[in-house]
mmCIF file of C-alpha atoms in Angstrom:
data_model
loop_
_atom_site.group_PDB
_atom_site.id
_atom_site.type_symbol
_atom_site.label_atom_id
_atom_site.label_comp_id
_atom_site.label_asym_id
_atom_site.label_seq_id
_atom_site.Cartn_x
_atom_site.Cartn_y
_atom_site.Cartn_z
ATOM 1 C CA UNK A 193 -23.261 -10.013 -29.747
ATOM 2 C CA UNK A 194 -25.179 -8.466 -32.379
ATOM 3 C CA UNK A 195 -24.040 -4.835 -34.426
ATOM 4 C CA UNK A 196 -26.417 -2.848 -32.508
ATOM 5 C CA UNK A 197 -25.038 -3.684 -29.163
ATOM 6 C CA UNK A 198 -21.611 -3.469 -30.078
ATOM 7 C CA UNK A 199 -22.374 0.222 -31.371
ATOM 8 C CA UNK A 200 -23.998 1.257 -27.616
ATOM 9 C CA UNK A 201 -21.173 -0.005 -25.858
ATOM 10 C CA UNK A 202 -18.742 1.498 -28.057
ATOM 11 C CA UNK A 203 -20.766 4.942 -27.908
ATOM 12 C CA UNK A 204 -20.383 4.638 -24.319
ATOM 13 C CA UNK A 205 -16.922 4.455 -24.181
ATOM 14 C CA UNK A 206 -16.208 6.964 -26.100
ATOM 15 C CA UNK A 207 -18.532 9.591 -23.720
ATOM 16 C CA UNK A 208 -16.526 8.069 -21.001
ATOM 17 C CA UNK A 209 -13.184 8.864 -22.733
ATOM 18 C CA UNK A 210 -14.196 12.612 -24.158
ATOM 19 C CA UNK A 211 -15.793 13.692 -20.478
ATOM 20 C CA UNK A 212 -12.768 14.744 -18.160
ATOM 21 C CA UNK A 213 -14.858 14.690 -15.296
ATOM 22 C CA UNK A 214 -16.030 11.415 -15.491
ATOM 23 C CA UNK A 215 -12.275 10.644 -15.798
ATOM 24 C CA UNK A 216 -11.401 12.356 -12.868
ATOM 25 C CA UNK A 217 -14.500 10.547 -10.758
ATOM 26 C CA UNK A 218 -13.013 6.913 -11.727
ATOM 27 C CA UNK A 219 -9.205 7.712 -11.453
ATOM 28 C CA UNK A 220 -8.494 10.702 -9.305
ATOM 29 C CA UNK A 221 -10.841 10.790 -6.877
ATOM 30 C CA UNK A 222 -10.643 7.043 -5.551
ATOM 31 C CA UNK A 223 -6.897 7.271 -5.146
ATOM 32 C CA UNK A 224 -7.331 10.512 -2.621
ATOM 33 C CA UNK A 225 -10.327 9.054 -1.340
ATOM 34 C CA UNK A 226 -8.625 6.451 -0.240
ATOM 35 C CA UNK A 227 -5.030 8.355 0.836
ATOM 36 C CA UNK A 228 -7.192 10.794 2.823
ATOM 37 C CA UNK A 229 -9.187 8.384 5.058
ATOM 38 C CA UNK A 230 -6.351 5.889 5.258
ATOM 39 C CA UNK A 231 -4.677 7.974 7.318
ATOM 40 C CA UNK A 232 -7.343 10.353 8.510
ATOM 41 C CA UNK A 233 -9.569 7.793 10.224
ATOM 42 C CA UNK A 234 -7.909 5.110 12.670
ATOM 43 C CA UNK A 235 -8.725 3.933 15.703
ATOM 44 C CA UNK A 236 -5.318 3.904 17.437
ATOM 45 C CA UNK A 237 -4.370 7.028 19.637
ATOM 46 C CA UNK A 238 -0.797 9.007 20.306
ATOM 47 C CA UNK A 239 0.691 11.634 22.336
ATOM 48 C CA UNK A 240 -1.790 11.740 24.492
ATOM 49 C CA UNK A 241 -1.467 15.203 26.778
ATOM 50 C CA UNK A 242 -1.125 13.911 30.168
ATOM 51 C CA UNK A 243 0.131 16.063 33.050
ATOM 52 C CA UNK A 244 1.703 14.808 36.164
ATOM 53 C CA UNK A 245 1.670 15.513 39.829
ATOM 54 C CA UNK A 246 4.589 13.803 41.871
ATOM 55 C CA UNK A 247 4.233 14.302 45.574
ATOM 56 C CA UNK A 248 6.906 11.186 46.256
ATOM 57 C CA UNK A 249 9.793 12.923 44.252
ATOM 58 C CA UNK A 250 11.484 9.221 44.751
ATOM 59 C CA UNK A 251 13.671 7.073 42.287
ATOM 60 C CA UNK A 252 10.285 4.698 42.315
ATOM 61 C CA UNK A 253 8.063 7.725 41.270
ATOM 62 C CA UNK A 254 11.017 9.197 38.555
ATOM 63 C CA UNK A 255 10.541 5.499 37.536
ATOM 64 C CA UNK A 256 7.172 5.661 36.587
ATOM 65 C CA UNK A 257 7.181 8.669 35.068
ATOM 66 C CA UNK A 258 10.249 7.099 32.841
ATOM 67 C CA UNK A 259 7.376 4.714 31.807
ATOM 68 C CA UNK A 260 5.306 6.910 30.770
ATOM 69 C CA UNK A 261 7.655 9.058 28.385
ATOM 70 C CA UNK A 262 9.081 6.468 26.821
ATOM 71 C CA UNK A 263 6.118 5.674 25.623
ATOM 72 C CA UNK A 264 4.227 6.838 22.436
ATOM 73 C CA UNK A 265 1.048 6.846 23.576
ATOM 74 C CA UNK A 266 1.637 9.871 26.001
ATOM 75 C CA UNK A 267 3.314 13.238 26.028
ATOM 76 C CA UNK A 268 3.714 14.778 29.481
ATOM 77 C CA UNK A 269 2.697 18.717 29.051
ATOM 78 C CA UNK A 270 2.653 19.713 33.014
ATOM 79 C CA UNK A 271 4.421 18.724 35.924
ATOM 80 C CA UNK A 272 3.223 19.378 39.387
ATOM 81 C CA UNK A 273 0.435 21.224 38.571
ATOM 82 C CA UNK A 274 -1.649 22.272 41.629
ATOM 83 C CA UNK A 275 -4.740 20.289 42.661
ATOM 84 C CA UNK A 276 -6.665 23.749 42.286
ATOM 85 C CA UNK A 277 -6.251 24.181 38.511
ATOM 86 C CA UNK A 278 -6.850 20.350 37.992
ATOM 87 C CA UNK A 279 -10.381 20.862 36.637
ATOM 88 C CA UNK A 280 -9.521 24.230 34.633
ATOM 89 C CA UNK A 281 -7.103 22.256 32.958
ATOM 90 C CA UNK A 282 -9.368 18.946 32.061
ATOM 91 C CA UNK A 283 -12.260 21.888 30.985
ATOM 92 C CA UNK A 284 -9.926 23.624 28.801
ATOM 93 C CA UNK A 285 -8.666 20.464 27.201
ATOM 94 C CA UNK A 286 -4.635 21.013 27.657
ATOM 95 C CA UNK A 287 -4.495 17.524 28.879
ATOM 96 C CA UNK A 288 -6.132 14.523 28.405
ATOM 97 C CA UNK A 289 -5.270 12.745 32.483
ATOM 98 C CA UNK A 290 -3.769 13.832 35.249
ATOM 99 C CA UNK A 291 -1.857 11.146 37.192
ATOM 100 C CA UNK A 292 -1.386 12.004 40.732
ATOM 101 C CA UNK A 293 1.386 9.630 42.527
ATOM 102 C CA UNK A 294 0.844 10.171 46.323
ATOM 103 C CA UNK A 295 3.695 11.512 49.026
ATOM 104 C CA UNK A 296 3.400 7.712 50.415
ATOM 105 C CA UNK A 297 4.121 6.063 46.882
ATOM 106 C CA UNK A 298 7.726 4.074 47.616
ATOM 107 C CA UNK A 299 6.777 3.100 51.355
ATOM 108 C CA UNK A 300 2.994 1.908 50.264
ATOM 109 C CA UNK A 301 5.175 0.323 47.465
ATOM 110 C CA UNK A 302 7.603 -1.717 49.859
ATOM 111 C CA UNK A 303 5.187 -2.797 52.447
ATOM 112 C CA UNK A 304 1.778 -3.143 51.089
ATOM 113 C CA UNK A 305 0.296 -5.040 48.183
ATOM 114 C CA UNK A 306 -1.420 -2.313 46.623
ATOM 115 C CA UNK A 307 -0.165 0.945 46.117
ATOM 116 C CA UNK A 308 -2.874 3.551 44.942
ATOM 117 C CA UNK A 309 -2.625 6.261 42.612
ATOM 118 C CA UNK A 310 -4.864 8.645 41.504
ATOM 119 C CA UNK A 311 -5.860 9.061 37.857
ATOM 120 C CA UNK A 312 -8.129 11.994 36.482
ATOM 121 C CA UNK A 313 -9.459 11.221 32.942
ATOM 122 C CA UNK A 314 -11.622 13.933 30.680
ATOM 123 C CA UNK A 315 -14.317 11.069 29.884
ATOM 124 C CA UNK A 316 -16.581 13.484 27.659
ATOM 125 C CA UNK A 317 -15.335 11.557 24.791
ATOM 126 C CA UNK A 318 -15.917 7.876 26.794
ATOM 127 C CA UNK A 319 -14.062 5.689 23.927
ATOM 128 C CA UNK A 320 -10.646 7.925 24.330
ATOM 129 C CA UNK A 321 -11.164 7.728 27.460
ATOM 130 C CA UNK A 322 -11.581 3.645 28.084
ATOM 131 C CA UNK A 323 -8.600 3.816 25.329
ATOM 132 C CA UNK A 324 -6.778 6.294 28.046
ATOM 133 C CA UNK A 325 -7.274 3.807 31.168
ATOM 134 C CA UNK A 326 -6.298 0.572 28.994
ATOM 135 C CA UNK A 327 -2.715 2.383 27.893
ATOM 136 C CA UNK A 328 -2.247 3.569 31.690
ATOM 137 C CA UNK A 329 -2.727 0.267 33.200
ATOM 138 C CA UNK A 330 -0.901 -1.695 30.825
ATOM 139 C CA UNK A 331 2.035 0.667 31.908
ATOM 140 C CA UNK A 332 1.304 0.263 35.616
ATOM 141 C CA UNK A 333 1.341 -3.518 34.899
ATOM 142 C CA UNK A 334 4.607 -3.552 33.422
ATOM 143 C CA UNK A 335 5.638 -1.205 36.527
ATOM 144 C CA UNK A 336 4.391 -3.607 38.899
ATOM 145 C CA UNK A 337 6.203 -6.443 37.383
ATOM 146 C CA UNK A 338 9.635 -4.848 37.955
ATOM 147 C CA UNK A 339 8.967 -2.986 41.086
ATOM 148 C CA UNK A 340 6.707 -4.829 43.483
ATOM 149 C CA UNK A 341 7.349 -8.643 43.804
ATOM 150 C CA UNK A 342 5.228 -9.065 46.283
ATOM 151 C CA UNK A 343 2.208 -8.483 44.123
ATOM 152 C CA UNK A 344 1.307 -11.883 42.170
ATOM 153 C CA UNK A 345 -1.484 -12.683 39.783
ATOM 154 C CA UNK A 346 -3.436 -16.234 40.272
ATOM 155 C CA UNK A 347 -2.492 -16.578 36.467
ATOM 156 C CA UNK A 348 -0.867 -14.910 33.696
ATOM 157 C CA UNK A 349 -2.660 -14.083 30.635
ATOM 158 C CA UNK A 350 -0.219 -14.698 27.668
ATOM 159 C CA UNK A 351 -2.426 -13.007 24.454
ATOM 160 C CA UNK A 352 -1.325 -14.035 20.748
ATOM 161 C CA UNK A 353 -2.881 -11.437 17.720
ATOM 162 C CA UNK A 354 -4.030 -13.918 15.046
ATOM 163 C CA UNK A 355 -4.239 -12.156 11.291
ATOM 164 C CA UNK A 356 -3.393 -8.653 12.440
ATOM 165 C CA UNK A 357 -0.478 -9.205 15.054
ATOM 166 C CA UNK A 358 0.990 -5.308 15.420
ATOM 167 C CA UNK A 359 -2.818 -4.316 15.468
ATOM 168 C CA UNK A 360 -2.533 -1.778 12.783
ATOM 169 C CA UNK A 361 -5.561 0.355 11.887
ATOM 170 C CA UNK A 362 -4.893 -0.014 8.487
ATOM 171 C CA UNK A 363 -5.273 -3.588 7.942
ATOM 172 C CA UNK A 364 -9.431 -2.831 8.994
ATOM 173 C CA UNK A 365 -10.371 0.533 7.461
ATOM 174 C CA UNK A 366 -8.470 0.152 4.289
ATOM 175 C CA UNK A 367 -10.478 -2.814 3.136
ATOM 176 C CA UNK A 368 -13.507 -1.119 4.169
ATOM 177 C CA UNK A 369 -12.672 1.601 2.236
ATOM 178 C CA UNK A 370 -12.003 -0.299 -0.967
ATOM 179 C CA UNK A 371 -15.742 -1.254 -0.178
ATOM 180 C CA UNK A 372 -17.484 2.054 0.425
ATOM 181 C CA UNK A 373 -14.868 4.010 -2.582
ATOM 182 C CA UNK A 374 -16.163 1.094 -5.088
ATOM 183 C CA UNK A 375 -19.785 1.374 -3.990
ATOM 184 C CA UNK A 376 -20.025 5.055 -4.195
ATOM 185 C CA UNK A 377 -18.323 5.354 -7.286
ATOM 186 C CA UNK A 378 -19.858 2.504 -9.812
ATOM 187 C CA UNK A 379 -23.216 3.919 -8.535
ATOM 188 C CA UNK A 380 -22.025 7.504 -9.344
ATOM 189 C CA UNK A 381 -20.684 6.611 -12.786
ATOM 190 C CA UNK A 382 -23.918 4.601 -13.839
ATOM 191 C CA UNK A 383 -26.672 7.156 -12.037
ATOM 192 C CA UNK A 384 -25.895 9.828 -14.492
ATOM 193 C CA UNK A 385 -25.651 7.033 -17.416
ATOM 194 C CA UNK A 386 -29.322 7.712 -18.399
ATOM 195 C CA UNK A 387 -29.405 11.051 -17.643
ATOM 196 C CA UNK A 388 -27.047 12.336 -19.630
ATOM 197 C CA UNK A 389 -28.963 11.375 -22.762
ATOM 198 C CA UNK A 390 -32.151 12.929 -21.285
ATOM 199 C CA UNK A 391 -29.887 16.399 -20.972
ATOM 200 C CA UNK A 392 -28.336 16.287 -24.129
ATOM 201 C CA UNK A 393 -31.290 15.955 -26.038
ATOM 202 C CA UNK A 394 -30.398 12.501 -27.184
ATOM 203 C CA UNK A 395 -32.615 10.469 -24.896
ATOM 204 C CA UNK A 396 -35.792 10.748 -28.098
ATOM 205 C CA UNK A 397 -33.054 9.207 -30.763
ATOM 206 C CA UNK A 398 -32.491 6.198 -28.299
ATOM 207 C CA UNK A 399 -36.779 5.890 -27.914
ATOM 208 C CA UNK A 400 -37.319 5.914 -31.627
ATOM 209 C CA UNK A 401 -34.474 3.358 -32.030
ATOM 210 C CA UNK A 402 -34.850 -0.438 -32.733
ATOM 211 C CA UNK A 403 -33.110 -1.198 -29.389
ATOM 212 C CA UNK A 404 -34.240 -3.114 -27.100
ATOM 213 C CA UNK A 405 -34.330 -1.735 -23.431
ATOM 214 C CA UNK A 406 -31.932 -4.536 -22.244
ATOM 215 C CA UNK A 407 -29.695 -3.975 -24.424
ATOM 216 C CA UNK A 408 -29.155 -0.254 -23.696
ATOM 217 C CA UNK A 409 -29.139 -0.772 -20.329
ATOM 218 C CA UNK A 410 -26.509 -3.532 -20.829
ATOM 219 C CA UNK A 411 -24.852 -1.438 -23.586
ATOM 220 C CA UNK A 412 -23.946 1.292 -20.659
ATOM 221 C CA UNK A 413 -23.118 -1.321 -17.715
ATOM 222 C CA UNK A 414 -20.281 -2.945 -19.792
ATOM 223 C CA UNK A 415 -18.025 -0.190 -20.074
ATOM 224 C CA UNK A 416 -18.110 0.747 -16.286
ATOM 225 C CA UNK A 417 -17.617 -2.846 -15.579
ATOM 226 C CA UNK A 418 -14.278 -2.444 -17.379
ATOM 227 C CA UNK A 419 -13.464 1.029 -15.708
ATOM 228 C CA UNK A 420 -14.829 0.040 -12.772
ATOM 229 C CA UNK A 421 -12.428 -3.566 -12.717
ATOM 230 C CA UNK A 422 -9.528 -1.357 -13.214
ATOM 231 C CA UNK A 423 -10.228 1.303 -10.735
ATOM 232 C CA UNK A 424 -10.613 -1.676 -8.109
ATOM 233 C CA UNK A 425 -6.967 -2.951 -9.179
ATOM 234 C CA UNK A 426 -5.540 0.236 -8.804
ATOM 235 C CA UNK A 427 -7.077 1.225 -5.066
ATOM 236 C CA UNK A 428 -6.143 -2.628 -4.033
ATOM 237 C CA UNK A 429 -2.758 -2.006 -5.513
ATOM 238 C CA UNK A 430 -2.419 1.287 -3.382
ATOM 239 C CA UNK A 431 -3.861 -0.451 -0.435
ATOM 240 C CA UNK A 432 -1.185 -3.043 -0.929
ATOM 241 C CA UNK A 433 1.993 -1.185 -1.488
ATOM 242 C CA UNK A 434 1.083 2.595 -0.058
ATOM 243 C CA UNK A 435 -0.595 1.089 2.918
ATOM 244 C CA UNK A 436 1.009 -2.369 3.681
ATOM 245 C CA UNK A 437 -2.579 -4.356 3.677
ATOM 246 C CA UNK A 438 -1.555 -7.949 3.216
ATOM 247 C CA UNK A 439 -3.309 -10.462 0.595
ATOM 248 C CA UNK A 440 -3.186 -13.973 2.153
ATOM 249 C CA UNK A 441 -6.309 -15.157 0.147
ATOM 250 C CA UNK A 442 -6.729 -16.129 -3.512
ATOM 251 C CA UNK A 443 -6.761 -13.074 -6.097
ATOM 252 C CA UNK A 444 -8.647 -15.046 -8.610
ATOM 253 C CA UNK A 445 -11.270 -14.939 -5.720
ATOM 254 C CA UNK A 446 -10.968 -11.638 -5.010
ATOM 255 C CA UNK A 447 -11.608 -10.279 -8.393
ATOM 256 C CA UNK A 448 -14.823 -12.301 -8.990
ATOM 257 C CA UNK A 449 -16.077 -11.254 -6.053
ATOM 258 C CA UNK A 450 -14.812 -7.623 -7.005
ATOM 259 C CA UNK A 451 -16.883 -8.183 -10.076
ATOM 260 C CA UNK A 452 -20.260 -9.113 -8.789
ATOM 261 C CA UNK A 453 -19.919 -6.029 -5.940
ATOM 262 C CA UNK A 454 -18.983 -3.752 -8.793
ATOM 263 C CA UNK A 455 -22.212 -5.362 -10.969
ATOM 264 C CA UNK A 456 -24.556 -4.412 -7.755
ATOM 265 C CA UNK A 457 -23.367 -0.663 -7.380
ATOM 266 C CA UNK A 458 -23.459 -0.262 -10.966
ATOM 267 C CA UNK A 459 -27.128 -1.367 -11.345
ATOM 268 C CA UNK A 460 -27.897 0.601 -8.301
ATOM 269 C CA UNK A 461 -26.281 3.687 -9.986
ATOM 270 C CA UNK A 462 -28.900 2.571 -12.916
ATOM 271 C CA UNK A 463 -31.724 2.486 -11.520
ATOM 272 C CA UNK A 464 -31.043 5.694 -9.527
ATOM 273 C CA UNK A 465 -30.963 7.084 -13.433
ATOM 274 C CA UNK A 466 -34.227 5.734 -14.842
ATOM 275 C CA UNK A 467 -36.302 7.584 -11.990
ATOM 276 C CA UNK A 468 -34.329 11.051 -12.207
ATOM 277 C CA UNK A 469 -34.286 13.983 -14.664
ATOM 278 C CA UNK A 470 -31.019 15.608 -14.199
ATOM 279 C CA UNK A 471 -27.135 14.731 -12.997
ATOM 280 C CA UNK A 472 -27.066 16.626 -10.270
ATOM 281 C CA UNK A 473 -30.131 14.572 -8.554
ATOM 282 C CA UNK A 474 -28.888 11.488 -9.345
ATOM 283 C CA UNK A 475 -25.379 11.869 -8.240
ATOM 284 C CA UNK A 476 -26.699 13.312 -4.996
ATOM 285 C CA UNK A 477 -29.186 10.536 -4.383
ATOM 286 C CA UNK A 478 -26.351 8.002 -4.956
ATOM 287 C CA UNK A 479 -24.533 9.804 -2.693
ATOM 288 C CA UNK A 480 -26.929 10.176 0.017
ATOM 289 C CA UNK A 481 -27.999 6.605 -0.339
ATOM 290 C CA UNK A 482 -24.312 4.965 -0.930
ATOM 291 C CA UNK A 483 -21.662 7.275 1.624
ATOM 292 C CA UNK A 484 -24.037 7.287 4.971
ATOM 293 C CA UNK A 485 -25.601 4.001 4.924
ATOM 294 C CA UNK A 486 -22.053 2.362 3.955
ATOM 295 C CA UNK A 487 -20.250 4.370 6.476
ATOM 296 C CA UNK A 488 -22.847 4.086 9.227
ATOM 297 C CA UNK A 489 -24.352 0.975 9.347
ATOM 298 C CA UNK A 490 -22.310 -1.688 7.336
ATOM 299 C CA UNK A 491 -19.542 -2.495 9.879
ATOM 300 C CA UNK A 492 -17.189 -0.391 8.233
ATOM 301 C CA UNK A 493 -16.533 1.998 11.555
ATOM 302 C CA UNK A 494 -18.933 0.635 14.130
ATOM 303 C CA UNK A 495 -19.825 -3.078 15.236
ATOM 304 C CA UNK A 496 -22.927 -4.364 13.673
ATOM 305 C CA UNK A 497 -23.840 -6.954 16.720
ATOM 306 C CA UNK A 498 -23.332 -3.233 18.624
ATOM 307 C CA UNK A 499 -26.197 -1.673 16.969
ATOM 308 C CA UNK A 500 -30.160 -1.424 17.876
ATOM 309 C CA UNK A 501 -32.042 -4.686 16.586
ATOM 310 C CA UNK A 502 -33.504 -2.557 13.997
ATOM 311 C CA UNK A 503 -30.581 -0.886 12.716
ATOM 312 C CA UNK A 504 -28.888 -4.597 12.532
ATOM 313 C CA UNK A 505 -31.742 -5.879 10.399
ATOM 314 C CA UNK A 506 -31.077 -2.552 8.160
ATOM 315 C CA UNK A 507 -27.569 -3.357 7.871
ATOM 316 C CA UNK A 508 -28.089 -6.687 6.282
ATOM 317 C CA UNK A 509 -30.062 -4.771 3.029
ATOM 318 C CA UNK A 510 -26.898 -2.702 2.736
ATOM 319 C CA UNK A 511 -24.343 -4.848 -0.294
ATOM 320 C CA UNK A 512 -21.082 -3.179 1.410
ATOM 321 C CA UNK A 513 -22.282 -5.249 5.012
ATOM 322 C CA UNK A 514 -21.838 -8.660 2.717
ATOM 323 C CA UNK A 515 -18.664 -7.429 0.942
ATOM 324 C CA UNK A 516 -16.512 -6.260 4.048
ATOM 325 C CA UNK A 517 -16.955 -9.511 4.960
ATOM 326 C CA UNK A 518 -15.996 -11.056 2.221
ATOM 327 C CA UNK A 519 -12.482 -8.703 1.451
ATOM 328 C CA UNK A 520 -11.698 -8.559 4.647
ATOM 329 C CA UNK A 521 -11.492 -12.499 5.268
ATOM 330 C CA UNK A 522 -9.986 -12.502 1.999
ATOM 331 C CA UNK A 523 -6.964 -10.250 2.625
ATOM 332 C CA UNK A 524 -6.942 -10.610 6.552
ATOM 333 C CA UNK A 525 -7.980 -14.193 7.039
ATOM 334 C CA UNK A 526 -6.850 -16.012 3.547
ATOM 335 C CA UNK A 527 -10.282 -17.534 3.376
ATOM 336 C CA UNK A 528 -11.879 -19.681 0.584
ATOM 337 C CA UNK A 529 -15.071 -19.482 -1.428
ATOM 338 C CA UNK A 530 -17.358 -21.748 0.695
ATOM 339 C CA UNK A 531 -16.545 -19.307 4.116
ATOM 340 C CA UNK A 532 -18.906 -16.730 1.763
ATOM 341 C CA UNK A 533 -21.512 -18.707 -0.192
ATOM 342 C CA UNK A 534 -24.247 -16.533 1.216
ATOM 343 C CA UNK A 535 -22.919 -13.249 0.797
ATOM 344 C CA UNK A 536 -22.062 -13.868 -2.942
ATOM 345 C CA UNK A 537 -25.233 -15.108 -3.790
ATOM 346 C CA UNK A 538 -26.395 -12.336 -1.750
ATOM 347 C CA UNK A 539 -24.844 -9.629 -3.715
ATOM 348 C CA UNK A 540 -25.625 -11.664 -6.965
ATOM 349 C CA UNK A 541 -29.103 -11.675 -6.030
ATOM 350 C CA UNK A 542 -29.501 -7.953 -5.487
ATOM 351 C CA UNK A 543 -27.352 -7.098 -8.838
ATOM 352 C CA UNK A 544 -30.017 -9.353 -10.606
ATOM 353 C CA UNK A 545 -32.986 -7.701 -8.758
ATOM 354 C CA UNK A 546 -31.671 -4.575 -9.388
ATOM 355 C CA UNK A 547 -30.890 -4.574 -13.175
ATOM 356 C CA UNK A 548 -34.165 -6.055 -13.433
ATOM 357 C CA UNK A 549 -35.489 -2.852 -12.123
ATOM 358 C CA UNK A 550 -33.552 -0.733 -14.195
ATOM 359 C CA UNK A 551 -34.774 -2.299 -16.849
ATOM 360 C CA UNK A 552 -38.791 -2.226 -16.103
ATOM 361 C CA UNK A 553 -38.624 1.119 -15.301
ATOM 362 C CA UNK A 554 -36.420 1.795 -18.404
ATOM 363 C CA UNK A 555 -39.455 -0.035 -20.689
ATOM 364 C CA UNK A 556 -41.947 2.398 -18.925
ATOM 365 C CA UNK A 557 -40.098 5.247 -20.623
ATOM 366 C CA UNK A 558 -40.361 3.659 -23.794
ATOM 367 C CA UNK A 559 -44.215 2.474 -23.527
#
């Protein structure tokens, strides 16, 4: 490593190290990043607002209710509510459901095989409300079991919960998040790298330098490698101990892969910098361009296989689709390298593509 590179990376650290906000974008705000949307997005639902309408007023019907309080997912707000105000109350949203036993609940129950009772769900939001159904008929399963012998099933389903067995929210969006945080903030760090200089007036000493552009453009990737390794340790670490997100698969793994992810934001974040004039366009393009696409399109919320054909095709461009994969079957699954030989060399392809990039349109500038 010759003088002359030592001296840019060493000039870059110390910009990184005498610029609070740049210390506050790699340590503060991935850490409440990730604390905020930990808990803020999840997929599971509680105390649901559910009113209830007993005509039977029976130790069968008490029963049922019983069910349903001692259960998290719903809170019962009204009791007999009449069948007049049931629509004023789904409009207004004070409940979620009405469940309506009938007058004929405990006789139906003794003699006949099925026993119906009416449930009213508010299906304007059509996942809470398929969410609604599945909790209410896994209680009136349960209910059935105890109460009504008579009913039996041609088989019984008996489901075991491989890598996630309480089904906890957390164990899917925090990796996720490690993926879109990292993304979106190596790409930040590196797509005002450039820009800077051409702000400070400093940009003409590096032109009339005996640099090459390679080596400035590797100069400033080196220290947010570093930064960037470390801020990854610390949001796993969080993830790990704040959050509970197991790691069943091979950290020496996990941090080269962690590596070449961090090496394709980072270039992203450069190029992003060698076609702009100022920080504020730069860090909103690598916003724009890292927070939607991640969020929307990479599997991080919504099923890719889900998705239009075109939007699927899309999602494969994206690096975070490739590296959910490959943390998630990491920390989830315990996976090995050879389950993710094409999304590594994926990822390593784009990093190379994109530095390459950078480093054209960095040459332009000096031409």
């Amino acid at each position: 490593m010759s003088r002359t590179f030592r001296s840019i990376v060493k000039k870059e650290f110390l910009h990184i190290v005498r610029d609070y906000q740049t210390l506050i974008i790699i340590f503060i705000m991935p850490v409440l990043m990730l604390i905020l949307f930990g808990y803020a997005i999840t997929l599971e639902m509680r105390q649901i607002e559910i009113a209830v309408v007993d005509h039977a007023r029976t130790p069968q019907s008490r029963l049922l209710i019983n069910h349903l309080q001692s259960s998290d997912f719903f809170n019962i707000r009204d009791y007999d509510v009449p069948e007049g105000a049931f629509e004023s109350l789904l409009q207004k949203r004070k409940v979620r459901c009405i469940l309506v036993i009938p007058a004929d609940f405990s006789q139906s129950l003794n003699q006949e095989v099925f026993t119906p009772v009416q449930l009213l769900i508010d299906a304007s939001d059509p996942n809470a409300a398929n969410f609604i159904q599945n909790y209410l008929l896994k209680i009136t399963g349960l209910f059935n079991a105890e109460n009504n012998p008579d009913f039996k099933l041609p088989f019984e389903m008996i489901p075991r919960f491989m890598f996630n067995p309480d089904l906890k929210s957390e164990y899917f969006f925090v990796p996720g998040l490690i993926a879109v945080i990292i993304l979106l903030i190596s790409a930040l760090l590196t797509s005002i790298a450039i820009v800077r200089e051409k702000e400070r007036g400093t940009f003409e000493q590096i032109l009339v330098s005996p640099v090459h552009a390679t080596q400035i453009i590797l100069g400033k990737v080196i220290p947010y490698i570093a930064l960037g390794f470390i801020d990854s340790l610390i949001i796993l670490f969080i993830g790990n101990v704040w959050f509970q997100v197991p790691i069943h698969g091979s950290l020496l793994l996990l941090f080269a892969t962690l590596i070449v992810y961090l090496l394709t934001g980072l270039s992203f974040g450069l190029f992003i910098s060698t076609v702009t004039d100022s920080q504020r366009t730069a860090m909103l393009i690598a916003l724009l361009m890292t927070i939607l696409p991640t969020i929307l399109l990479s599997g991080f919320i919504f099923p890719i296989p889900s998705m239009p054909h075109i939007f699927q095709y899309v999602s494969q461009i994206i690096p975070a689709t490739h590296f959910l994969k490959i943390i998630r079957g990491i920390l989830l699954k315990g996976n090995g390298l050879m389950e993710f030989k094409m999304e590594i060399a994926y990822l390593m392809g784009l990093a190379a593509f994109m530095m390459a990039l950078s480093i054209k349109k960095f040459k332009t500038g000096l031409e």
